[in-house]
PDB file of C-alpha atoms and ligand atoms in Angstrom:
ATOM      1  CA  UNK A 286       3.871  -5.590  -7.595  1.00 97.00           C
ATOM      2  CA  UNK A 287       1.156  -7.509  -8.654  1.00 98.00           C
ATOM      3  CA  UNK A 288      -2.597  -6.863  -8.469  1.00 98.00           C
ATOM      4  CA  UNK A 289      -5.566  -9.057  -9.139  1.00 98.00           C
ATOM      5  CA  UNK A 290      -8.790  -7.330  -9.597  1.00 98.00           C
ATOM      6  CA  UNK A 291     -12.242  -9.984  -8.936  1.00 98.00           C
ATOM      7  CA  UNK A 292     -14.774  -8.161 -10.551  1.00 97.00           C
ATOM      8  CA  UNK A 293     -18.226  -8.288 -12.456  1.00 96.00           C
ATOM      9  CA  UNK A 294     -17.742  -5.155 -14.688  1.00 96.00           C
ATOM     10  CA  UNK A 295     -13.604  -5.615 -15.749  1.00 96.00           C
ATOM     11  CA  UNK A 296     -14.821  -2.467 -18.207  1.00 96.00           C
ATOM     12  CA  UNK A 297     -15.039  -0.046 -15.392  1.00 95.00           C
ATOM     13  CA  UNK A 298     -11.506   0.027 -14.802  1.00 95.00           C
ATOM     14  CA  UNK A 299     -10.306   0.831 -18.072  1.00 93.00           C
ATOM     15  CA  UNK A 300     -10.087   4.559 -17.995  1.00 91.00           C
ATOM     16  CA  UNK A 301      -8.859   5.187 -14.010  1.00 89.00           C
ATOM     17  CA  UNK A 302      -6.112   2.427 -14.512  1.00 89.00           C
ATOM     18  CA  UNK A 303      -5.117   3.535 -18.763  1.00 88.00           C
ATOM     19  CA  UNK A 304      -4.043   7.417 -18.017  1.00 87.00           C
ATOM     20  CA  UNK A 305      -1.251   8.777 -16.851  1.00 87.00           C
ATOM     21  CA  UNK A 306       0.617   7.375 -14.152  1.00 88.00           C
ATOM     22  CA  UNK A 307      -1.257   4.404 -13.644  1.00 89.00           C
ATOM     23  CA  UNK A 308      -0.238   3.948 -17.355  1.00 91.00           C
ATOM     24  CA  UNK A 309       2.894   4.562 -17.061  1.00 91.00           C
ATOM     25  CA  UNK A 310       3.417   2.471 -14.036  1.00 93.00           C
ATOM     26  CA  UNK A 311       2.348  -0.547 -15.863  1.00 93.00           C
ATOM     27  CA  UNK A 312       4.526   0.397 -18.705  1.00 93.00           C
ATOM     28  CA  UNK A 313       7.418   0.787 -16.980  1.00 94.00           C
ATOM     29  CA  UNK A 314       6.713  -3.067 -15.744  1.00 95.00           C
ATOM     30  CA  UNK A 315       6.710  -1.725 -12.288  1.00 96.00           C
ATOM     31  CA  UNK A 316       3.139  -2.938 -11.555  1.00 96.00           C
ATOM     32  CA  UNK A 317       1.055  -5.746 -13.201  1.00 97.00           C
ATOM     33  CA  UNK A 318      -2.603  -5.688 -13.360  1.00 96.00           C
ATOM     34  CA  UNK A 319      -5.031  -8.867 -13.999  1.00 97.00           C
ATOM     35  CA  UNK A 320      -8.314  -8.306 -14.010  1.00 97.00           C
ATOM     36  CA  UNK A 321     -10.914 -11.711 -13.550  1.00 98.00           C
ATOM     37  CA  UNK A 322     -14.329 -11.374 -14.780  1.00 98.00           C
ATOM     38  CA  UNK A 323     -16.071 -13.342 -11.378  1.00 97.00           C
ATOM     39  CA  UNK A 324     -19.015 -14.663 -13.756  1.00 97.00           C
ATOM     40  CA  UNK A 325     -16.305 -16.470 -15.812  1.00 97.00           C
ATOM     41  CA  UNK A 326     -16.472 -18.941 -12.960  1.00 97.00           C
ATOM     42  CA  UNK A 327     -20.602 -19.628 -12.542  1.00 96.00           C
ATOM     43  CA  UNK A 328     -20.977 -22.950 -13.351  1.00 92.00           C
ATOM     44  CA  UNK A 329     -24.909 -22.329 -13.964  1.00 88.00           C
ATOM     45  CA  UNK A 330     -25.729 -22.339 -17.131  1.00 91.00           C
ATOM     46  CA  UNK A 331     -27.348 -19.077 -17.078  1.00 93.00           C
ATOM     47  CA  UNK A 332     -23.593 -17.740 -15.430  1.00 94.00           C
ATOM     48  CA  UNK A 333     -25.500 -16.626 -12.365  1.00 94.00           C
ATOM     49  CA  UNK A 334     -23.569 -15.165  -9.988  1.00 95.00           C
ATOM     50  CA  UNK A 335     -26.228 -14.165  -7.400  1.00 95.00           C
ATOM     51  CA  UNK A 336     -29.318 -15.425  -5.627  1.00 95.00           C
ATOM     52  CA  UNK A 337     -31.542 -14.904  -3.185  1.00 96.00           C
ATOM     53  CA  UNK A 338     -30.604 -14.695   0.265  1.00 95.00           C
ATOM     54  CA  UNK A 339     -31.580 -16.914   2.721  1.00 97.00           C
ATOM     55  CA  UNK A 340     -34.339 -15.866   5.675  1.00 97.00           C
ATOM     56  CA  UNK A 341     -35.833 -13.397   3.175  1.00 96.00           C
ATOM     57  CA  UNK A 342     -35.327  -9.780   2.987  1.00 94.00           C
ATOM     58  CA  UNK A 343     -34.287  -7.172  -0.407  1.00 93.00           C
ATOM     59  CA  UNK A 344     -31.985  -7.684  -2.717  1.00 92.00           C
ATOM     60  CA  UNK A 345     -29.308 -10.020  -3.900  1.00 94.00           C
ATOM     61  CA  UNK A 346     -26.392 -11.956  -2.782  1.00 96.00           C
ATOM     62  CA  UNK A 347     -23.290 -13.164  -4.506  1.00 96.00           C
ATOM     63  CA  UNK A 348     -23.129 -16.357  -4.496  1.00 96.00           C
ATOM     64  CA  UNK A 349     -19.711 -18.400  -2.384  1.00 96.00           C
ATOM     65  CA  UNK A 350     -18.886 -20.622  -5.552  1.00 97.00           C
ATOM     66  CA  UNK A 351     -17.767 -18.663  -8.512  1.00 97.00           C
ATOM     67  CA  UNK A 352     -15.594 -16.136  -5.895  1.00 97.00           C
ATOM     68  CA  UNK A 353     -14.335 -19.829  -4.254  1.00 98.00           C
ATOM     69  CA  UNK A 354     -13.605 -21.258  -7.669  1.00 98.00           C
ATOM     70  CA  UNK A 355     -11.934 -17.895  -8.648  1.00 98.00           C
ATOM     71  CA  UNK A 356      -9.963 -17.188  -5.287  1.00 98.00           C
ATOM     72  CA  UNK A 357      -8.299 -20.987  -4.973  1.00 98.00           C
ATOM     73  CA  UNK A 358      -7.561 -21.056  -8.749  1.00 98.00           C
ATOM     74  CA  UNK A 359      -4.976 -17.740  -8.059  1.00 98.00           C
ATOM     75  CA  UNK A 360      -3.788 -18.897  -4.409  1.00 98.00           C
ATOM     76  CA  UNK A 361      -1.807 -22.054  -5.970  1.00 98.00           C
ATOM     77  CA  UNK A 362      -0.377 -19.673  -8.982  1.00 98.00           C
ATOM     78  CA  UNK A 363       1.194 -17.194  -5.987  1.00 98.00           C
ATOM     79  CA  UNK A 364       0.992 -16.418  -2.434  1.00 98.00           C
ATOM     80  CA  UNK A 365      -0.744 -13.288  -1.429  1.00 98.00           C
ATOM     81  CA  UNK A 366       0.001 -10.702   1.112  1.00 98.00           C
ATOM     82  CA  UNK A 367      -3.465  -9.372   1.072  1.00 98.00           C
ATOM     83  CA  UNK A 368      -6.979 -10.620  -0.008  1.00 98.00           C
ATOM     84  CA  UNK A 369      -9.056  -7.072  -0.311  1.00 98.00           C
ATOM     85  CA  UNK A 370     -12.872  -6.843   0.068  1.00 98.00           C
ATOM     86  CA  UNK A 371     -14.210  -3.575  -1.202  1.00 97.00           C
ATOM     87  CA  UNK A 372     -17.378  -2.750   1.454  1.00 96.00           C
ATOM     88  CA  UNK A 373     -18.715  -0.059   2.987  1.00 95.00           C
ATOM     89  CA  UNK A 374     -18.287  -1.811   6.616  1.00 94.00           C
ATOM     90  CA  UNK A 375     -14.676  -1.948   6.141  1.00 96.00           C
ATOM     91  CA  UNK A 376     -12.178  -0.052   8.075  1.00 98.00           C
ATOM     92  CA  UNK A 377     -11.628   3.613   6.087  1.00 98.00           C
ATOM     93  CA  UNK A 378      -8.886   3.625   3.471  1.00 98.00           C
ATOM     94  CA  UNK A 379      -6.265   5.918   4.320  1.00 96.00           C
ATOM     95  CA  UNK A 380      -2.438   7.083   3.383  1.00 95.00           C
ATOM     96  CA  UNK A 381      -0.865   4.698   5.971  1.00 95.00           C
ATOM     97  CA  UNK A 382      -2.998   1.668   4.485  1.00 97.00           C
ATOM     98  CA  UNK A 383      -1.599   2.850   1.002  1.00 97.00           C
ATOM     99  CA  UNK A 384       1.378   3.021   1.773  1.00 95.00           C
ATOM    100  CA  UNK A 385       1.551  -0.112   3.422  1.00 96.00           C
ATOM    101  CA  UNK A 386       0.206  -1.971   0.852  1.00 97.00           C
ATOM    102  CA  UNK A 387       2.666   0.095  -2.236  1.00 96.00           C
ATOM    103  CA  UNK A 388       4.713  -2.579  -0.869  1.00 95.00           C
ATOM    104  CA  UNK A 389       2.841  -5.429  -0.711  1.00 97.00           C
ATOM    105  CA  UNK A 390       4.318  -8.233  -3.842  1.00 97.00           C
ATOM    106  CA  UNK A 391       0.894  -9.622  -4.978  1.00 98.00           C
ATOM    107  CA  UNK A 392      -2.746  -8.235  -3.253  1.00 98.00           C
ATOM    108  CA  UNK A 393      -6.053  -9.647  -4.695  1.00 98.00           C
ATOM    109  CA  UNK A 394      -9.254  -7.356  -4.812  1.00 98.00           C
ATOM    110  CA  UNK A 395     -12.626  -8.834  -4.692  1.00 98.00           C
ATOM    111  CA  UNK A 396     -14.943  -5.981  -5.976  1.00 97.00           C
ATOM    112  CA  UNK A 397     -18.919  -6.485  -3.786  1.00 90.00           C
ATOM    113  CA  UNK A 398     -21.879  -5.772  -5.563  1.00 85.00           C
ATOM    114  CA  UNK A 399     -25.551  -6.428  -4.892  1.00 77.00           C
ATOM    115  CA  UNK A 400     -26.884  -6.636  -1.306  1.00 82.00           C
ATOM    116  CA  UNK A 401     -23.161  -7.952  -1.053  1.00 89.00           C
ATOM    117  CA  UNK A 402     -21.737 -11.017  -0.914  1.00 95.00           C
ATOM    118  CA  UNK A 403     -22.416 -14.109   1.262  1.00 97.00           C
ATOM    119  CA  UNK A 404     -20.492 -13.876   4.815  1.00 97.00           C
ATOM    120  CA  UNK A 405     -18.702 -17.119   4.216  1.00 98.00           C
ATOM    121  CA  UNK A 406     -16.293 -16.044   1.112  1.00 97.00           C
ATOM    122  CA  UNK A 407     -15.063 -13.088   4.024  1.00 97.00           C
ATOM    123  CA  UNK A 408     -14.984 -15.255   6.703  1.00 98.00           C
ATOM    124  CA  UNK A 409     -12.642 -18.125   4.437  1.00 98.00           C
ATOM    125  CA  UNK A 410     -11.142 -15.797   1.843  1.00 98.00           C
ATOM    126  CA  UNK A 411     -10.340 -12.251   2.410  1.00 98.00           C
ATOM    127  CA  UNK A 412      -7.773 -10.762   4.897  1.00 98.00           C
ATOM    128  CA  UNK A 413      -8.676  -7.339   5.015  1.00 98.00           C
ATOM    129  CA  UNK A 414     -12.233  -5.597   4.426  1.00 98.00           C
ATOM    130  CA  UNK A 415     -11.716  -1.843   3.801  1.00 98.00           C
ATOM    131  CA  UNK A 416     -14.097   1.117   3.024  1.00 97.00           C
ATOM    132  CA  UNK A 417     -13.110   3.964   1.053  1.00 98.00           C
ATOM    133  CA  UNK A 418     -15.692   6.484   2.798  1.00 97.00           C
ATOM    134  CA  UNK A 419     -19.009   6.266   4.788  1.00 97.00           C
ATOM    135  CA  UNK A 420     -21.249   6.286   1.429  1.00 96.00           C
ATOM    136  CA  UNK A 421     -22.555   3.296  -0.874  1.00 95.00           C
ATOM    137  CA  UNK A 422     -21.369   2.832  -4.102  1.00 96.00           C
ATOM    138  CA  UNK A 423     -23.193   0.731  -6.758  1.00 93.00           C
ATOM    139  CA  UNK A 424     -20.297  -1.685  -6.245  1.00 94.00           C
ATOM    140  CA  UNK A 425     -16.780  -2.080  -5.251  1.00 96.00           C
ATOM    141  CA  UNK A 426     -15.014  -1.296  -8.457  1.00 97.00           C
ATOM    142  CA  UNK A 427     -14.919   2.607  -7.899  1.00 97.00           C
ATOM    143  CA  UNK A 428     -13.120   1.852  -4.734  1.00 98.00           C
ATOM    144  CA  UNK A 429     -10.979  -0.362  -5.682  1.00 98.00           C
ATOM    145  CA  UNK A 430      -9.637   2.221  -8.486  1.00 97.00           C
ATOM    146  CA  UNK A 431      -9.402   4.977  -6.438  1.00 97.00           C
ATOM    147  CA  UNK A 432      -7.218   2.528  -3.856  1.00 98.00           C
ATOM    148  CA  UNK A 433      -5.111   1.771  -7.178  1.00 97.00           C
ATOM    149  CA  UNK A 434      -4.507   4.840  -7.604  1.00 95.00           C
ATOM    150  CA  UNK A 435      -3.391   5.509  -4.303  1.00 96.00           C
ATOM    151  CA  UNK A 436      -1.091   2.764  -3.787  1.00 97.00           C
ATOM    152  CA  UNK A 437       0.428   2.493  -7.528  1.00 96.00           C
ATOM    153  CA  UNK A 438       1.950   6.336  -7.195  1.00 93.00           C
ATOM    154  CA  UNK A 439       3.576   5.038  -3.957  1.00 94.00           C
ATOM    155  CA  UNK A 440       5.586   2.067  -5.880  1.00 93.00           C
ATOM    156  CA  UNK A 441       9.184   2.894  -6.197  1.00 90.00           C
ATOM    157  CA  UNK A 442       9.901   4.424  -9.992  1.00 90.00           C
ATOM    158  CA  UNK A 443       6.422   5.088 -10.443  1.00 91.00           C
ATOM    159  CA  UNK A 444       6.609   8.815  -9.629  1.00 89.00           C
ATOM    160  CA  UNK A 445      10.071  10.320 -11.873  1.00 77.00           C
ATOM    161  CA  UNK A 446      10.552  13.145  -8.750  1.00 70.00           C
ATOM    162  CA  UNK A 447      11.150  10.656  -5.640  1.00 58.00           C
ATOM    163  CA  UNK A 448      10.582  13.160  -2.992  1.00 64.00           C
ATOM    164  CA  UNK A 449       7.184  14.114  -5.014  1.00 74.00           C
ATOM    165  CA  UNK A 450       5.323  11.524  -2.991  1.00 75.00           C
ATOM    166  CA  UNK A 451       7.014  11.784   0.164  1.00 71.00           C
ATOM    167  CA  UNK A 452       5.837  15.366   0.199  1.00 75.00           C
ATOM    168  CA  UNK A 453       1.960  14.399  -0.165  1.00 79.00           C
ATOM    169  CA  UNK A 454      -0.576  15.674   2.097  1.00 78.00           C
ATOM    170  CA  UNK A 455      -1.025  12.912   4.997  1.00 80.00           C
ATOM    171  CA  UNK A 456       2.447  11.849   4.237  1.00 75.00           C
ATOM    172  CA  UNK A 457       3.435  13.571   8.110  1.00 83.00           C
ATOM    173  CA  UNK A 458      -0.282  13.627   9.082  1.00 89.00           C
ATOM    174  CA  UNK A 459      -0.504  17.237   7.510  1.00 93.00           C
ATOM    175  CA  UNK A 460      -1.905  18.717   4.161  1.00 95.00           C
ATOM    176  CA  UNK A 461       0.543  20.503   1.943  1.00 94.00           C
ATOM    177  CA  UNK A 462       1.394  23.898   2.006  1.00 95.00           C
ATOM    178  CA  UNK A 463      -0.403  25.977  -0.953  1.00 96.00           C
ATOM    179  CA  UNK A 464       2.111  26.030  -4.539  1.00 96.00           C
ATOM    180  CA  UNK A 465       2.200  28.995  -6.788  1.00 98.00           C
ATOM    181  CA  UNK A 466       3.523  29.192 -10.524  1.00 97.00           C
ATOM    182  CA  UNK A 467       4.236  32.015 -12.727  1.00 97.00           C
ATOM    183  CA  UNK A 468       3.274  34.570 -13.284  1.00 98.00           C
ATOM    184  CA  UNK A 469       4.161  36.042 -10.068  1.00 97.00           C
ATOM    185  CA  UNK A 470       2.101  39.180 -10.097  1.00 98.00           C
ATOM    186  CA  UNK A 471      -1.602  38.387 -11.447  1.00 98.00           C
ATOM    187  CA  UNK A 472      -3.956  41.644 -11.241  1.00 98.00           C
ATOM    188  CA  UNK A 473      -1.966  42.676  -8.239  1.00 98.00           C
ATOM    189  CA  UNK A 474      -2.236  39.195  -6.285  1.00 98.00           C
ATOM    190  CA  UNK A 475       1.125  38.193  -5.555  1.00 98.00           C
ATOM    191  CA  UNK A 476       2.794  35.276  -4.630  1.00 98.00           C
ATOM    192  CA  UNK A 477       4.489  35.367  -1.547  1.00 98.00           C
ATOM    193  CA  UNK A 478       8.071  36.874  -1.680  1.00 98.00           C
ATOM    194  CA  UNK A 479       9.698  34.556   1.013  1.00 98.00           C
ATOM    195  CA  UNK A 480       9.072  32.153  -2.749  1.00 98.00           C
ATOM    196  CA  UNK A 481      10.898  34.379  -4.856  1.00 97.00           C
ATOM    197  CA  UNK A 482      13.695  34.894  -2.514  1.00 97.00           C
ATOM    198  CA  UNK A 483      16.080  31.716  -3.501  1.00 97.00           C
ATOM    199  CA  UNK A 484      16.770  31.311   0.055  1.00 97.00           C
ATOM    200  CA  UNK A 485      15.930  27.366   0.433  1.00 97.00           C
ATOM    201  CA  UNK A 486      15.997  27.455   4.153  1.00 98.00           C
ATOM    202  CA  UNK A 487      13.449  29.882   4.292  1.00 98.00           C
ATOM    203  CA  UNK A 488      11.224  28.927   1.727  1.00 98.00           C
ATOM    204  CA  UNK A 489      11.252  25.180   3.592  1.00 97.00           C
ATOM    205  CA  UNK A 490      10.486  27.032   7.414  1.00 98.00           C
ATOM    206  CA  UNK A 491       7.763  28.588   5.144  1.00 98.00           C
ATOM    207  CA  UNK A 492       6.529  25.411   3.787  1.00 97.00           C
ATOM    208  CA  UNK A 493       5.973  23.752   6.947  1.00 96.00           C
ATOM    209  CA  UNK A 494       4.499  26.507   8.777  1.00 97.00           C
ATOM    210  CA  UNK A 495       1.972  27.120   5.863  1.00 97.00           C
ATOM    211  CA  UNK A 496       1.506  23.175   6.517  1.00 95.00           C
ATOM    212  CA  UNK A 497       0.903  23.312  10.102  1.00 96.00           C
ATOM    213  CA  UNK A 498      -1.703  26.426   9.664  1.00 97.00           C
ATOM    214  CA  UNK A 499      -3.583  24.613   6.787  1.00 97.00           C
ATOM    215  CA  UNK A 500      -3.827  21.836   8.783  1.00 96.00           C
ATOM    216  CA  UNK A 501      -5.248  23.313  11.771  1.00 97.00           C
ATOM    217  CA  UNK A 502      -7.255  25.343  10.364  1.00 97.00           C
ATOM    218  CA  UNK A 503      -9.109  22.768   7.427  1.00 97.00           C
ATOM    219  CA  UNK A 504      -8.520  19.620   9.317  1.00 96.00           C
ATOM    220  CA  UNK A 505      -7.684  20.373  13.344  1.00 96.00           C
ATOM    221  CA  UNK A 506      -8.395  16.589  13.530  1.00 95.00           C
ATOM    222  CA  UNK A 507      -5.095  15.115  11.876  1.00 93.00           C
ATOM    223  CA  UNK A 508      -3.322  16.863  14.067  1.00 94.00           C
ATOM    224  CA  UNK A 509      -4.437  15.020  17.710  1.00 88.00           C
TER     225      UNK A 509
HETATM  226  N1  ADE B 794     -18.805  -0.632  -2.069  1.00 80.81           N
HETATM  227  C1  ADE B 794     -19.889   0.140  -1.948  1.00 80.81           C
HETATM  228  N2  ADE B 794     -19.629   1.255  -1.265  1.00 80.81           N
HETATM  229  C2  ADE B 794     -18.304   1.208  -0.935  1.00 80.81           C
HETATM  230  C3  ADE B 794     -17.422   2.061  -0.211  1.00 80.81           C
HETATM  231  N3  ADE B 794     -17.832   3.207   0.320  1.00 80.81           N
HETATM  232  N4  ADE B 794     -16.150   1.674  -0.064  1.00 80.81           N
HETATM  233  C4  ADE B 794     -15.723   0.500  -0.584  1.00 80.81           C
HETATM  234  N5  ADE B 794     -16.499  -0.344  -1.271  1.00 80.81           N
HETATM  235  C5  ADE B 794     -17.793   0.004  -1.439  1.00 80.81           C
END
């Protein structure tokens, strides 16, 4: 998979997308990140990427050219399954939009920023406009990681344990069941025997009713 990040502050990315798994994904060759710096492509000789927007009002607006410029320039390298805009308007990110897009070849995301950015580039450009929460960010780069993140641990040979991501909470519309470690007896709170007993049938009827009453209980809404 391929993913190429539009952006105005590349540097925000570097610790999300450097650790761990994301590391490791890119590593392993399994994912391929570019990351375009948007004012790269301002033609003014100031590299302004914004202005003021038309009929008046606060703040600023990106301006249609540089994004144009930038957007074009990667279409006739590759086709693209999706062209992302980060916004609060979008539709909300969730687990099935992840893992629809882990398997997605080559996405694009165009990071907003300012007031946002003028209606033409998402009317000509972008193919899908999504929201990672009802809050504002300072700009789109935050979400974009966090949608990264999400996506990238769903690529095939990213995670080592296969059925570790199958087992996520939302995977079946439910949260997980709770996970204990040693030791098994701390100050007299125990871990649940059924856990201890080896039986694998047991522990898994366990699991899923420990699922189901999580779920009702902290989030009765998955579950309509
Ligand atoms: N940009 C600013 N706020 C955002 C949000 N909540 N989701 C996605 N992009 C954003």
């Amino acid at each position: 998979m391929r993913i190429d990040i539009l952006t105005l502050f590349p540097e925000i990315f570097e610790g999300p997308l450097s650790e761990s798994i994301m590391k490791r994904a890119v590593e392993k060759g399994l994912v391929e990140i570019h990351f375009h710096n948007i004012r790269d492509y301002s033609e003014d000789k100031h590299k302004r990427v914004d202005d003021y927007p038309f009929g008046g009002g606060a703040g600023m607006v990106m301006r249609i050219e540089p994004v144009a410029r930038l957007i074009e320039e990667l279409k006739e390298q590759r086709e693209y399954d999706e062209i992302i805009y980060t916004t609060p308007d979008g539709k909300t990110f969730d687990q099935r939009t992840a893992n629809s897009l882990s398997l997605a070849g080559n996405i694009m995301i165009l990071c907003g920023h300012y007031k946002g950015i003028d209606q033409r580039i998402r009317d000509l450009y972008i193919t899908k406009e999504i929201s990672i929460g009802d809050f504002v960010l300072t700009g789109g780069e935050l979400a974009a990681a966090v949608m990264i993140d999400a996506i990238v641990r769903l690529v095939p040979g990213v995670i080592s344990d296969e059925t570790s991501a199958l087992t996520d909470s939302f995977q079946d519309n439910l949260l997980s069941p709770p996970v204990y470690t040693r030791p098994a007896d701390f100050r007299g709170h125990k871990v649940p025997d059924v856990l201890l007993s080896g039986h694998e049938k047991k522990i898994e009827e366990w699991r899923e009713k420990q699922a189901y009453e999580r779920t009702k209980k902290l989030r009765p809404d998955l579950l309509k």
